[in-house]
Tab-separated table of C-alpha atoms in Angstrom:
chain	number	residue	atom	x	y	z
A	1	ALA	CA	100.388	88.274	95.509
A	2	TRP	CA	101.964	85.222	97.124
A	3	HIS	CA	101.112	82.850	94.276
A	4	MET	CA	101.790	85.225	91.387
A	5	PRO	CA	105.381	84.202	90.478
A	6	ARG	CA	104.538	80.499	90.267
A	7	SER	CA	101.194	80.850	88.540
A	8	ALA	CA	102.447	83.440	86.018
A	9	LYS	CA	105.268	81.114	84.945
A	10	LEU	CA	102.946	78.124	84.628
A	11	TYR	CA	100.342	79.984	82.573
A	12	SER	CA	103.007	81.562	80.354
A	13	LYS	CA	104.515	78.159	79.695
A	14	ALA	CA	101.039	76.844	78.783
A	15	GLY	CA	100.785	79.530	76.100
A	16	PHE	CA	98.639	82.157	77.811
A	17	GLU	CA	99.481	85.837	77.793
A	18	VAL	CA	99.835	86.753	81.451
A	19	ILE	CA	99.075	90.210	82.770
A	20	ALA	CA	100.131	90.147	86.400
A	21	ALA	CA	97.656	91.745	88.805
A	22	PRO	CA	98.653	90.523	92.257
A	23	ALA	CA	96.314	91.056	95.183
A	24	GLY	CA	96.169	89.832	98.753
A	25	PHE	CA	99.448	91.181	100.107
A	26	TYR	CA	100.435	90.307	103.640
A	27	GLY	CA	102.118	92.977	105.671
A	28	GLY	CA	101.795	95.289	108.562
A	29	ASP	CA	102.048	98.999	109.011
A	30	GLY	CA	105.843	98.887	109.345
A	31	ARG	CA	105.968	99.575	113.073
A	32	ILE	CA	107.913	97.164	115.273
A	33	SER	CA	107.182	96.739	118.959
A	34	LEU	CA	107.769	94.113	121.611
A	35	TYR	CA	104.511	92.421	120.534
A	36	SER	CA	105.932	91.965	117.027
A	37	PHE	CA	108.093	89.114	118.335
A	38	ILE	CA	105.292	87.162	120.025
A	39	PRO	CA	103.911	84.299	117.874
A	40	SER	CA	100.290	84.493	116.782
A	41	ALA	CA	97.862	82.241	114.946
A	42	SER	CA	97.571	84.633	112.004
A	43	SER	CA	101.356	84.672	111.574
A	44	LEU	CA	101.373	80.884	111.551
A	45	GLY	CA	98.801	80.922	108.743
A	46	ILE	CA	100.895	83.349	106.706
A	47	SER	CA	104.004	81.218	107.293
A	48	SER	CA	102.209	78.078	106.141
A	49	THR	CA	101.142	79.864	102.944
A	50	ALA	CA	104.746	80.889	102.266
A	51	ILE	CA	106.046	77.379	102.945
A	52	TYR	CA	103.397	75.926	100.612
A	53	GLU	CA	104.462	78.277	97.819
A	54	TYR	CA	108.173	77.525	98.290
A	55	LEU	CA	107.557	73.770	98.315
A	56	SER	CA	105.265	73.839	95.288
A	57	THR	CA	107.692	76.009	93.327
A	58	GLY	CA	110.480	73.586	94.224
A	59	TRP	CA	108.312	70.672	93.111
A	60	TYR	CA	107.580	72.262	89.746
A	61	LEU	CA	111.282	73.035	89.287
A	62	LEU	CA	112.160	69.443	90.148
A	63	LYS	CA	109.634	68.125	87.627
A	64	GLY	CA	110.914	70.557	85.003
A	65	THR	CA	107.534	72.217	84.637
A	66	LEU	CA	108.739	75.740	85.489
């Protein structure tokens, strides 16, 4: 789901008909506890994925590809 906005725009611009079917959502069960505020390795991985997507979307916008 994290790459769907960028990839759908790129494929649409290339002339493909895009039917969005996002998968791979990140999220918890909605409960917040004291442990929710302690950093973890898995959270760092999710953050790096988000940063990658934001930077790549910005790059494509800067190039005029999106």
